[in-house]
XYZ file of C-alpha atoms in Angstrom:
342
model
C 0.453 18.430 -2.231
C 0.567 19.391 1.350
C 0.969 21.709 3.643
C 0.168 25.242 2.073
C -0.694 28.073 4.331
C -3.594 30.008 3.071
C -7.124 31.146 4.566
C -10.695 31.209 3.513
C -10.295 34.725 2.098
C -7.043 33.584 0.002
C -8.542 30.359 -1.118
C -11.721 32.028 -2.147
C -9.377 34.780 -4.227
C -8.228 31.373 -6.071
C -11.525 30.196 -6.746
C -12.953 33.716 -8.411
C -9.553 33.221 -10.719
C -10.813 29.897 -11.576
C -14.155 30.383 -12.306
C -13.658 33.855 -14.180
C -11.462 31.808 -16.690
C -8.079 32.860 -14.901
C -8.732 36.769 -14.242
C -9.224 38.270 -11.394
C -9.859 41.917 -10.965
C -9.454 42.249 -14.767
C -5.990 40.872 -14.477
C -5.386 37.515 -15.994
C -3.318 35.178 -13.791
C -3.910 31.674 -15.475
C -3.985 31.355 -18.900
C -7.938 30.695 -19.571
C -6.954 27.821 -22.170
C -5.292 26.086 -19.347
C -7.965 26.628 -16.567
C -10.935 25.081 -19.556
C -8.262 21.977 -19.769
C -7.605 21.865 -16.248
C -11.389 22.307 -15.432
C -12.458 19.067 -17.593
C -11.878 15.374 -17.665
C -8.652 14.293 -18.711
C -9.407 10.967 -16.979
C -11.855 8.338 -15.787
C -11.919 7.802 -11.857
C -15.346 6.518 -11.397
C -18.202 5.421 -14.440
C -20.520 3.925 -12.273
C -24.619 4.188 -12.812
C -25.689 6.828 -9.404
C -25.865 4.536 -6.553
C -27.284 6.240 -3.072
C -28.302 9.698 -5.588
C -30.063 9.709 -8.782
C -28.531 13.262 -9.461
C -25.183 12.621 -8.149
C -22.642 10.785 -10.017
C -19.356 10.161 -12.388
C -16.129 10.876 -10.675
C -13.392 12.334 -13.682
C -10.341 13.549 -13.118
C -9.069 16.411 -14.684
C -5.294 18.616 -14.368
C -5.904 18.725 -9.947
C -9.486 18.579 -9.758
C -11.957 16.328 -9.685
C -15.186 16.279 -11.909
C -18.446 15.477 -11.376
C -22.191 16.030 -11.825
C -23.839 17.322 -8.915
C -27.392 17.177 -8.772
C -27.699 18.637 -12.494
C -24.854 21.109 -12.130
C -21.239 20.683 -13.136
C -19.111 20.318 -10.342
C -15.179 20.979 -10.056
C -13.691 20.395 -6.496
C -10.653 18.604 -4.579
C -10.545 17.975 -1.084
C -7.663 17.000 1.274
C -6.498 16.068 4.583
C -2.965 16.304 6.403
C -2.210 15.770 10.252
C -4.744 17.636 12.195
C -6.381 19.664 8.828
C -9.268 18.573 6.071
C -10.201 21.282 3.550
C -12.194 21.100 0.560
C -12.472 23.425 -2.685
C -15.401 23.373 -4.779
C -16.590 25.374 -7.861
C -19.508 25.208 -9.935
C -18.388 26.905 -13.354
C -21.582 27.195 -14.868
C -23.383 28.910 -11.725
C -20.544 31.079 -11.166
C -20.514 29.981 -7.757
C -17.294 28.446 -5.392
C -17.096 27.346 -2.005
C -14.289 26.736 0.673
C -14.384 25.173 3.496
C -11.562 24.360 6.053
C -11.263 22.299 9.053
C -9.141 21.810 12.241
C -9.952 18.206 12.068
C -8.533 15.251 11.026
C -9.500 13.181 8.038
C -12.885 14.558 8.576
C -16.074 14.231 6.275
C -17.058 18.110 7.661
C -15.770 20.069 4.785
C -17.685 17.767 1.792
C -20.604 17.853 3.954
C -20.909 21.289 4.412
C -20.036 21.886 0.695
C -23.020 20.283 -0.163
C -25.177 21.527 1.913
C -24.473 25.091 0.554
C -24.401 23.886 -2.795
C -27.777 22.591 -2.057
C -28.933 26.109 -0.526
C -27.300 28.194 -3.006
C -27.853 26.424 -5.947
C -31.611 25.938 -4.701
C -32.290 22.466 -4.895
C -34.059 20.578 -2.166
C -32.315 19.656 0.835
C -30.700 16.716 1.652
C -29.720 15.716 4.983
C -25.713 15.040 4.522
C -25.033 14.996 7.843
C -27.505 12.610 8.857
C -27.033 10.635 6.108
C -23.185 10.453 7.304
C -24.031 9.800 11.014
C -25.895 6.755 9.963
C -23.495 5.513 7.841
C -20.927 6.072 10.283
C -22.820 4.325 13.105
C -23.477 1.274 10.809
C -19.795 1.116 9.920
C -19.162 0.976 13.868
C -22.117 -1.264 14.471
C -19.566 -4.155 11.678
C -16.721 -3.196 13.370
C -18.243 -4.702 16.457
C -19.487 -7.660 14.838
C -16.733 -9.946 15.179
C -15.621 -12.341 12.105
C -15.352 -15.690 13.655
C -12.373 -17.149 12.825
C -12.091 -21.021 12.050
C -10.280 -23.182 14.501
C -8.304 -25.663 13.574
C -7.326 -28.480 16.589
C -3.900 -29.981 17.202
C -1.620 -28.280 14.842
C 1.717 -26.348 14.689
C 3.677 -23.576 12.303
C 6.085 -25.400 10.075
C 8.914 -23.893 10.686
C 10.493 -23.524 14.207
C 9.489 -20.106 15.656
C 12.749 -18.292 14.665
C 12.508 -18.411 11.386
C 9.504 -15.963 11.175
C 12.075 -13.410 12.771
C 12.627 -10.213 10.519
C 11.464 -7.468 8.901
C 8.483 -7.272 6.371
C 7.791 -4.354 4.419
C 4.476 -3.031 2.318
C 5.261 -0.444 0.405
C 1.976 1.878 1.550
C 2.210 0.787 5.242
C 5.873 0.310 6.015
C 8.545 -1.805 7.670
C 7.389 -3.631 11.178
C 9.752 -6.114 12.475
C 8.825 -9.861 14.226
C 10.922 -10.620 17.157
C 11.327 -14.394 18.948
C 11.153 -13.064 23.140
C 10.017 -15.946 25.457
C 9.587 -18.484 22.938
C 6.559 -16.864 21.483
C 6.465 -14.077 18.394
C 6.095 -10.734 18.834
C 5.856 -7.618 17.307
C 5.647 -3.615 17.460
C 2.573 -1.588 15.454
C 3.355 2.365 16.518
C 3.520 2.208 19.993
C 1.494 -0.526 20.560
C 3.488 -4.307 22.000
C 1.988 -7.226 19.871
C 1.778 -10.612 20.959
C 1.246 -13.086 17.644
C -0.146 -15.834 19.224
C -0.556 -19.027 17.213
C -3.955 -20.031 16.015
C -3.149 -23.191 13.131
C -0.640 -24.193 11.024
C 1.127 -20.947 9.676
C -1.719 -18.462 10.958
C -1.323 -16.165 14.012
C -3.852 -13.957 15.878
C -2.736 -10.515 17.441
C -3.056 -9.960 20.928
C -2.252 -5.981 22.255
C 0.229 -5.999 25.585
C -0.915 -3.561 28.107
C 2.188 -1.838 29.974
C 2.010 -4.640 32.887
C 2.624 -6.853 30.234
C -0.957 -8.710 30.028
C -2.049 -9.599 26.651
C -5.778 -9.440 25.545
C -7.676 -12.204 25.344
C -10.290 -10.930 22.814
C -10.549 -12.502 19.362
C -9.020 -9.986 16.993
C -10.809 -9.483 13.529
C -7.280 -9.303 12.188
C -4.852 -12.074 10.969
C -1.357 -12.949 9.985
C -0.506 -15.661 8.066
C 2.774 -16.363 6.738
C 4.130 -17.865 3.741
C 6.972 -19.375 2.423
C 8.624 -19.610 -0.791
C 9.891 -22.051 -3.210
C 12.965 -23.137 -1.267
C 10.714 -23.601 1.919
C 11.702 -20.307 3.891
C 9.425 -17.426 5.383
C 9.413 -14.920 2.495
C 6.050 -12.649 3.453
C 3.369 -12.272 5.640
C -0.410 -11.291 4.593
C -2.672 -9.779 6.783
C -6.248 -9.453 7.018
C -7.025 -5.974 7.965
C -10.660 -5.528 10.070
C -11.742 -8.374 8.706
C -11.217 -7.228 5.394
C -10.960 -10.066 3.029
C -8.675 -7.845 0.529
C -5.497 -9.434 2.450
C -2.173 -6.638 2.390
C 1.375 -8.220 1.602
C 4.147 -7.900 3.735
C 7.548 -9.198 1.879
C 10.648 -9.907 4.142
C 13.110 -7.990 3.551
C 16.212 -9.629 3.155
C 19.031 -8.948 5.639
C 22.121 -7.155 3.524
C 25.016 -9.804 3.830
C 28.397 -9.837 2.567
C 30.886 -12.317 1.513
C 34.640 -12.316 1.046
C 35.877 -11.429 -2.222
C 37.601 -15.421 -2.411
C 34.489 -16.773 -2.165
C 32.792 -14.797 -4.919
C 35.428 -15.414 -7.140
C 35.041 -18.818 -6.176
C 31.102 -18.782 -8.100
C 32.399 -17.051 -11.542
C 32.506 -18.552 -14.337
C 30.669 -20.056 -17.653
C 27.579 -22.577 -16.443
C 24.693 -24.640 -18.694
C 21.171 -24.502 -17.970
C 20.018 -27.556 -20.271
C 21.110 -25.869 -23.516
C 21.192 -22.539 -22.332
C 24.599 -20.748 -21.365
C 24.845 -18.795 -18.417
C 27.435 -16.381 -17.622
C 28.105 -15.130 -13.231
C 30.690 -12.692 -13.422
C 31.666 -9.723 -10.656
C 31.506 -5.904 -10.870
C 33.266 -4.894 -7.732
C 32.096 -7.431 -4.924
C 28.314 -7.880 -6.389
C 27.653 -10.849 -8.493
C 25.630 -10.476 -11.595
C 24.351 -13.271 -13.690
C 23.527 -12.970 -17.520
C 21.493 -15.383 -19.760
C 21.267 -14.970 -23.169
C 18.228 -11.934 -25.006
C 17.201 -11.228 -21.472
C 18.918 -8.653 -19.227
C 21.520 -9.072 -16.942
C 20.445 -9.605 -13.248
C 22.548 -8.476 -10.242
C 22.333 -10.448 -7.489
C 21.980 -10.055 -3.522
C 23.322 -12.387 -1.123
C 21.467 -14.886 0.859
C 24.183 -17.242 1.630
C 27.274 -18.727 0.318
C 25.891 -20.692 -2.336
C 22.378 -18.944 -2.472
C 21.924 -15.756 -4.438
C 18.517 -13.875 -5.166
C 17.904 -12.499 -8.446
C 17.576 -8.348 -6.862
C 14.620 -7.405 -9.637
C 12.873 -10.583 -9.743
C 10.610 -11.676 -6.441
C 10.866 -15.432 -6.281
C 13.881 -16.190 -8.299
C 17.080 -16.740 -6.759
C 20.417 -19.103 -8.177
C 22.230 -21.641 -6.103
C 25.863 -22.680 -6.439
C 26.168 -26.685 -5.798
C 28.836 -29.208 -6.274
C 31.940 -27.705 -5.215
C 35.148 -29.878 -6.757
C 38.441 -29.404 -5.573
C 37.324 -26.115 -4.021
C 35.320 -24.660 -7.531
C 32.200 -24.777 -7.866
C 30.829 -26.144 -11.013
C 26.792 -26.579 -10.820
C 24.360 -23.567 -11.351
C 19.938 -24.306 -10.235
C 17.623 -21.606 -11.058
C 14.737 -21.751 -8.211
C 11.717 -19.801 -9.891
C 8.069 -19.555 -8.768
C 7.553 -22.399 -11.485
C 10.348 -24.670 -10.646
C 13.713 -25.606 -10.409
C 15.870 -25.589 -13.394
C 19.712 -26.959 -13.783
């Protein structure tokens, strides 16, 4: 959830609810079964023995809080962060103590660190130095960023596929749709506002390179790659990209271009076919073709060419149409991930 106007005196009304067991001012406003259930773990987030903090650990999730042990004392809190805002909500039931804390910053650490630091004064334990301890974590995070991952060179090689067939659009579900372009016989791309250059390294692997507005690309090793990949049938299906270096690579999948084919020539592909010794059935509902094999569901189809279908819920699997005779075709191949199948 997003976006809810409130203030520290509002959100500090909501915490005396919560940790009076749903009253406040006598009055009860959540049932105090619910806030006990809401208030404990309903789920595992994090298990781990204390790593930096002896007396700091377990991360539990419970109905829109998270749960923890904080230096001895329970701990209920949730934090969050929208465009230009962090916040953070904390209550210790047991001490009978809550804490707010809101920021006009962006994804900011402020509002945990402050929590604990008056958790630590209010609670009276001895002090630790959050914000020192997030400085020089921060600086050391900047320090790798620096640090460049060298990249292996590989001499005297080319993509495999002429440059326009890594034209398209590739989508990730978290990070969205960012299209690759052929312009001067070289690949490029848009991140934001931001003109991409993807200038080829080896083989199917391309490096990066930011265009400044006079059209000048940078020359500075990037720590992040893209390196394309093709399917079964030999064409571009998805790109994966290092991020920073990261060596957790995120999928793009190309998204296939929505084409359409004349009713004749659909009606052309139905009909009764034999995989070995397994019937298969392509029939039409209105102008999409579906294709039906025996115990398993049936699978509609979207169009990459005129004899080349893929199977819509199954990445990797697609049916071609081969043979034609006297005008009808009469030869069905599955292409799957683990072969090709007539």
């Amino acid at each position: 959830a997003g976006s809810i106007n409130s203030s520290v005196n509002d959100m500090t009304n909501w915490l005396k609810v919560w940790i009076s067991g749903g009253f406040y001012k006598g009055k009860e406003i959540l049932p105090t079964d619910y806030v006990r259930q809401a208030a404990s773990s309903q789920m595992v987030m994090e298990a781990a023995l204390p790593a930096k903090h002896d007396d700091v650990f377990l991360a539990n999730y419970g109905l829109g809080w998270m749960i923890g042990s904080y230096r001895g004392h329970y701990s209920v809190e949730h934090g969050g962060n929208i465009n230009g805002f962090s916040a953070n909500v904390a209550f210790f039931p047991s001490d009978k103590l809550g804490i707010v804390v809101l920021t006009n910053q962006n994804g900011s650490k402020v509002p945990t660190l402050v929590t604990n630091s008056i958790a630590d004064v209010m609670l009276k334990l001895k002090l630790i130095d959050w914000n020192g301890e997030a400085t020089a974590e921060t600086m050391e995070a900047n320090k790798a960023k620096k640090e460049v991952k060298k990249l292996p060179v590989i001499q005297n090689t080319s993509p495999s596929h002429p440059l326009k067939d890594y034209v398209g659009s590739f989508e990730n579900p978290a990070y969205g749709i960012f299209n690759v372009r052929l312009e001067d016989n070289a690949l490029h791309t848009v991140f934001g506002d931001e003109k991409i250059l993807l200038k080829h390294m080896y083989y199917d692997v391309f490096d990066p390179k930011s265009i400044d507005k006079n059209g000048v690309a940078d020359t500075a090793q990037s720590n992040v790659i893209f390196n394309f990949y093709s399917g079964v049938d030999g064409k571009i299906n998805s790109i994966v990209i290092f991020l920073d270096g990261s060596e957790k690579p995120v999928v793009f999948d190309l998204k296939p271009e929505i084409k359409t084919l004349s009713l004749k020539i659909l009606e052309n592909l139905v009909g009764d076919y034999m995989m070995g010794q397994t019937p298969v059935k392509v029939y039409l509902k209105g102008n999409v073709l579906f294709v039906s094999v025996p115990g398993q569901p049936e699978y509609e189809t979207v169009v990459v060419d005129e004899t080349t279908f893929d199977l819509k819920i199954l990445k990797g699997f697609s049916v071609k149409f081969e043979n034609p005779e006297k005008g009808k075709v009469n030869e069905l191949t599955f292409i799957q991930p683990n072969g090709t199948f007539k």
